[in-house]
PDB file of C-alpha atoms in Angstrom:
ATOM      1  CA  MET K 157     201.755 134.066  98.416  1.00  0.00           C
ATOM      2  CA  THR K 158     202.154 135.722  95.016  1.00  0.00           C
ATOM      3  CA  ASN K 159     204.008 138.936  94.230  1.00  0.00           C
ATOM      4  CA  PRO K 160     202.059 142.175  94.500  1.00  0.00           C
ATOM      5  CA  HIS K 161     201.346 144.027  91.262  1.00  0.00           C
ATOM      6  CA  GLY K 162     200.864 147.589  92.531  1.00  0.00           C
ATOM      7  CA  LYS K 163     202.453 150.812  91.294  1.00  0.00           C
ATOM      8  CA  ARG K 164     204.828 150.996  94.268  1.00  0.00           C
ATOM      9  CA  ARG K 165     205.893 147.354  94.153  1.00  0.00           C
ATOM     10  CA  GLY K 166     209.550 146.848  95.159  1.00  0.00           C
ATOM     11  CA  THR K 167     210.111 150.404  96.352  1.00  0.00           C
ATOM     12  CA  ARG K 168     210.715 149.845 100.086  1.00  0.00           C
ATOM     13  CA  ASP K 169     214.302 151.140  99.970  1.00  0.00           C
ATOM     14  CA  MET K 170     213.871 153.348  96.900  1.00  0.00           C
ATOM     15  CA  PHE K 171     211.258 155.668  98.389  1.00  0.00           C
ATOM     16  CA  ALA K 172     212.501 155.462 101.991  1.00  0.00           C
ATOM     17  CA  ARG K 173     213.947 158.614 103.548  1.00  0.00           C
ATOM     18  CA  ASP K 174     217.532 158.587 104.797  1.00  0.00           C
ATOM     19  CA  PHE K 175     218.483 158.014 108.429  1.00  0.00           C
ATOM     20  CA  ARG K 176     217.736 161.148 110.515  1.00  0.00           C
ATOM     21  CA  LYS K 177     216.162 162.820 107.457  1.00  0.00           C
ATOM     22  CA  ARG K 178     212.570 161.832 108.177  1.00  0.00           C
ATOM     23  CA  GLY K 179     209.741 164.200 108.993  1.00  0.00           C
ATOM     24  CA  LEU K 180     209.219 167.681 107.607  1.00  0.00           C
ATOM     25  CA  ILE K 181     210.844 168.678 104.330  1.00  0.00           C
ATOM     26  CA  PRO K 182     213.187 171.684 104.595  1.00  0.00           C
ATOM     27  CA  LEU K 183     211.740 174.903 103.175  1.00  0.00           C
ATOM     28  CA  SER K 184     214.840 175.356 101.005  1.00  0.00           C
ATOM     29  CA  THR K 185     213.445 172.551  98.811  1.00  0.00           C
ATOM     30  CA  TYR K 186     210.579 174.830  97.798  1.00  0.00           C
ATOM     31  CA  MET K 187     212.768 177.919  97.311  1.00  0.00           C
ATOM     32  CA  ILE K 188     214.920 176.414  94.522  1.00  0.00           C
ATOM     33  CA  CYS K 189     214.331 178.073  91.145  1.00  0.00           C
ATOM     34  CA  TYR K 190     213.838 175.784  88.133  1.00  0.00           C
ATOM     35  CA  ARG K 191     213.992 177.249  84.631  1.00  0.00           C
ATOM     36  CA  ILE K 192     213.130 175.778  81.247  1.00  0.00           C
ATOM     37  CA  GLY K 193     216.147 173.910  79.885  1.00  0.00           C
ATOM     38  CA  ASP K 194     217.655 172.996  83.294  1.00  0.00           C
ATOM     39  CA  ILE K 195     218.938 169.450  83.721  1.00  0.00           C
ATOM     40  CA  VAL K 196     217.457 167.789  86.806  1.00  0.00           C
ATOM     41  CA  ASP K 197     217.776 164.426  88.523  1.00  0.00           C
ATOM     42  CA  ILE K 198     214.593 162.651  89.579  1.00  0.00           C
ATOM     43  CA  LYS K 199     214.818 161.378  93.151  1.00  0.00           C
ATOM     44  CA  ASP K 200     211.533 160.514  94.811  1.00  0.00           C
ATOM     45  CA  CYS K 201     210.700 161.813  98.267  1.00  0.00           C
ATOM     46  CA  GLY K 202     208.556 159.190  99.993  1.00  0.00           C
ATOM     47  CA  THR K 203     206.992 161.744 102.348  1.00  0.00           C
ATOM     48  CA  VAL K 204     205.057 163.475  99.568  1.00  0.00           C
ATOM     49  CA  THR K 205     202.843 161.171  97.560  1.00  0.00           C
ATOM     50  CA  LYS K 206     201.375 163.909  95.380  1.00  0.00           C
ATOM     51  CA  GLY K 207     203.179 164.489  92.091  1.00  0.00           C
ATOM     52  CA  MET K 208     205.369 161.436  92.624  1.00  0.00           C
ATOM     53  CA  PRO K 209     206.881 159.836  89.505  1.00  0.00           C
ATOM     54  CA  TYR K 210     206.567 156.169  88.691  1.00  0.00           C
ATOM     55  CA  LYS K 211     209.453 154.051  90.044  1.00  0.00           C
ATOM     56  CA  VAL K 212     211.014 153.566  86.578  1.00  0.00           C
ATOM     57  CA  TYR K 213     212.015 157.250  86.491  1.00  0.00           C
ATOM     58  CA  HIS K 214     213.764 157.228  89.891  1.00  0.00           C
ATOM     59  CA  GLY K 215     217.422 158.237  89.479  1.00  0.00           C
ATOM     60  CA  LYS K 216     217.049 159.351  85.852  1.00  0.00           C
ATOM     61  CA  PRO K 217     218.143 162.753  84.527  1.00  0.00           C
ATOM     62  CA  GLY K 218     215.762 164.901  82.516  1.00  0.00           C
ATOM     63  CA  ARG K 219     215.335 168.356  81.025  1.00  0.00           C
ATOM     64  CA  VAL K 220     212.755 170.861  82.309  1.00  0.00           C
ATOM     65  CA  TYR K 221     210.228 171.893  79.647  1.00  0.00           C
ATOM     66  CA  ASN K 222     207.467 173.452  81.765  1.00  0.00           C
ATOM     67  CA  VAL K 223     207.324 175.222  85.129  1.00  0.00           C
ATOM     68  CA  THR K 224     204.201 175.843  87.228  1.00  0.00           C
ATOM     69  CA  MET K 225     203.741 177.038  90.809  1.00  0.00           C
ATOM     70  CA  ARG K 226     204.318 173.735  92.581  1.00  0.00           C
ATOM     71  CA  ALA K 227     205.309 171.378  89.801  1.00  0.00           C
ATOM     72  CA  VAL K 228     207.756 171.005  86.945  1.00  0.00           C
ATOM     73  CA  GLY K 229     207.362 169.281  83.578  1.00  0.00           C
ATOM     74  CA  VAL K 230     210.363 167.097  82.706  1.00  0.00           C
ATOM     75  CA  ILE K 231     211.337 165.267  79.505  1.00  0.00           C
ATOM     76  CA  VAL K 232     212.933 161.901  80.334  1.00  0.00           C
ATOM     77  CA  ASN K 233     214.242 159.138  78.101  1.00  0.00           C
ATOM     78  CA  LYS K 234     212.712 155.728  78.773  1.00  0.00           C
ATOM     79  CA  ARG K 235     213.828 152.471  77.223  1.00  0.00           C
ATOM     80  CA  VAL K 236     210.910 150.409  75.938  1.00  0.00           C
ATOM     81  CA  LYS K 237     211.848 147.060  74.377  1.00  0.00           C
ATOM     82  CA  GLY K 238     214.435 147.997  71.734  1.00  0.00           C
ATOM     83  CA  ARG K 239     213.929 151.719  71.446  1.00  0.00           C
ATOM     84  CA  ILE K 240     214.243 154.864  73.557  1.00  0.00           C
ATOM     85  CA  LEU K 241     211.171 157.055  73.923  1.00  0.00           C
ATOM     86  CA  SER K 242     211.171 160.581  75.298  1.00  0.00           C
ATOM     87  CA  LYS K 243     208.423 160.858  77.898  1.00  0.00           C
ATOM     88  CA  LYS K 244     206.951 164.038  79.351  1.00  0.00           C
ATOM     89  CA  ILE K 245     206.138 163.730  83.042  1.00  0.00           C
ATOM     90  CA  ASN K 246     204.929 166.275  85.576  1.00  0.00           C
ATOM     91  CA  LEU K 247     206.554 166.165  89.010  1.00  0.00           C
ATOM     92  CA  ARG K 248     206.319 168.205  92.160  1.00  0.00           C
ATOM     93  CA  VAL K 249     209.493 170.039  93.184  1.00  0.00           C
ATOM     94  CA  GLU K 250     210.079 167.705  96.178  1.00  0.00           C
ATOM     95  CA  HIS K 251     210.944 164.886  93.782  1.00  0.00           C
ATOM     96  CA  ILE K 252     213.659 166.610  91.704  1.00  0.00           C
ATOM     97  CA  ARG K 253     217.003 168.359  92.250  1.00  0.00           C
ATOM     98  CA  HIS K 254     219.435 170.145  89.977  1.00  0.00           C
ATOM     99  CA  SER K 255     221.860 167.757  88.287  1.00  0.00           C
ATOM    100  CA  LYS K 256     225.588 168.178  88.823  1.00  0.00           C
ATOM    101  CA  CYS K 257     226.475 166.510  85.518  1.00  0.00           C
ATOM    102  CA  ARG K 258     227.403 169.809  83.821  1.00  0.00           C
ATOM    103  CA  ASP K 259     229.393 171.349  86.688  1.00  0.00           C
ATOM    104  CA  ASP K 260     232.718 169.902  85.509  1.00  0.00           C
ATOM    105  CA  PHE K 261     232.095 171.030  81.946  1.00  0.00           C
ATOM    106  CA  LEU K 262     231.156 174.596  82.902  1.00  0.00           C
ATOM    107  CA  LYS K 263     234.161 174.834  85.234  1.00  0.00           C
ATOM    108  CA  ARG K 264     236.461 173.656  82.437  1.00  0.00           C
ATOM    109  CA  VAL K 265     234.985 176.172  79.977  1.00  0.00           C
ATOM    110  CA  LYS K 266     235.558 179.008  82.444  1.00  0.00           C
ATOM    111  CA  GLU K 267     239.177 177.932  83.045  1.00  0.00           C
ATOM    112  CA  ASN K 268     239.835 177.607  79.297  1.00  0.00           C
ATOM    113  CA  GLU K 269     238.466 181.085  78.621  1.00  0.00           C
ATOM    114  CA  ALA K 270     240.764 182.536  81.291  1.00  0.00           C
ATOM    115  CA  VAL K 271     243.791 180.698  79.827  1.00  0.00           C
ATOM    116  CA  LYS K 272     242.933 181.852  76.281  1.00  0.00           C
ATOM    117  CA  LYS K 273     242.637 185.454  77.451  1.00  0.00           C
ATOM    118  CA  GLU K 274     246.100 185.327  79.090  1.00  0.00           C
ATOM    119  CA  ASP K 275     247.616 183.657  76.013  1.00  0.00           C
ATOM    120  CA  LYS K 276     246.148 186.249  73.670  1.00  0.00           C
ATOM    121  CA  ALA K 277     247.718 189.020  75.750  1.00  0.00           C
ATOM    122  CA  SER K 278     251.137 187.335  75.825  1.00  0.00           C
ATOM    123  CA  GLY K 279     250.957 186.082  72.196  1.00  0.00           C
ATOM    124  CA  VAL K 280     251.743 182.429  73.015  1.00  0.00           C
ATOM    125  CA  TYR K 281     249.434 179.585  71.924  1.00  0.00           C
ATOM    126  CA  VAL K 282     248.513 176.993  74.560  1.00  0.00           C
ATOM    127  CA  CYS K 283     246.399 173.949  73.740  1.00  0.00           C
ATOM    128  CA  THR K 284     243.283 173.722  75.953  1.00  0.00           C
ATOM    129  CA  ARG K 285     242.218 170.276  74.773  1.00  0.00           C
ATOM    130  CA  ARG K 286     241.908 167.478  77.262  1.00  0.00           C
ATOM    131  CA  ALA K 287     244.632 164.844  77.036  1.00  0.00           C
ATOM    132  CA  PRO K 288     244.129 161.263  78.199  1.00  0.00           C
ATOM    133  CA  ASP K 289     246.048 160.218  81.313  1.00  0.00           C
ATOM    134  CA  ASN K 290     248.913 157.811  80.659  1.00  0.00           C
ATOM    135  CA  THR K 291     248.510 155.870  83.893  1.00  0.00           C
ATOM    136  CA  ARG K 292     249.863 152.544  82.663  1.00  0.00           C
TER     137      ARG K 292
END
């Protein structure tokens, strides 16, 4: 028997819901606010087949460029042969979640601003640059 050639070929585990997470989708999924410029991760929800991205985009980060009532437009980089193309895809909100890739950066910026404010008051300079760990 030959391999199938369909759109959802090889997605048995990829689109499957987690253990004890099957059934209805929580309403909090629909209440999340997406704004233009947000960084989101694409993670397909196998329960909803409408607005589902192609399997290549599963697990990829993207930037929101358009927001409608039920769907979100996302710009994603896709590698095609030797080059990287930016693709615009429209997804329903069940298939995306906010990315946590910038959380560390924003936390560090906030801490640095607090340190700089204290240093300015006391008149002592403290370097806020990151230093590599000397673990060896």
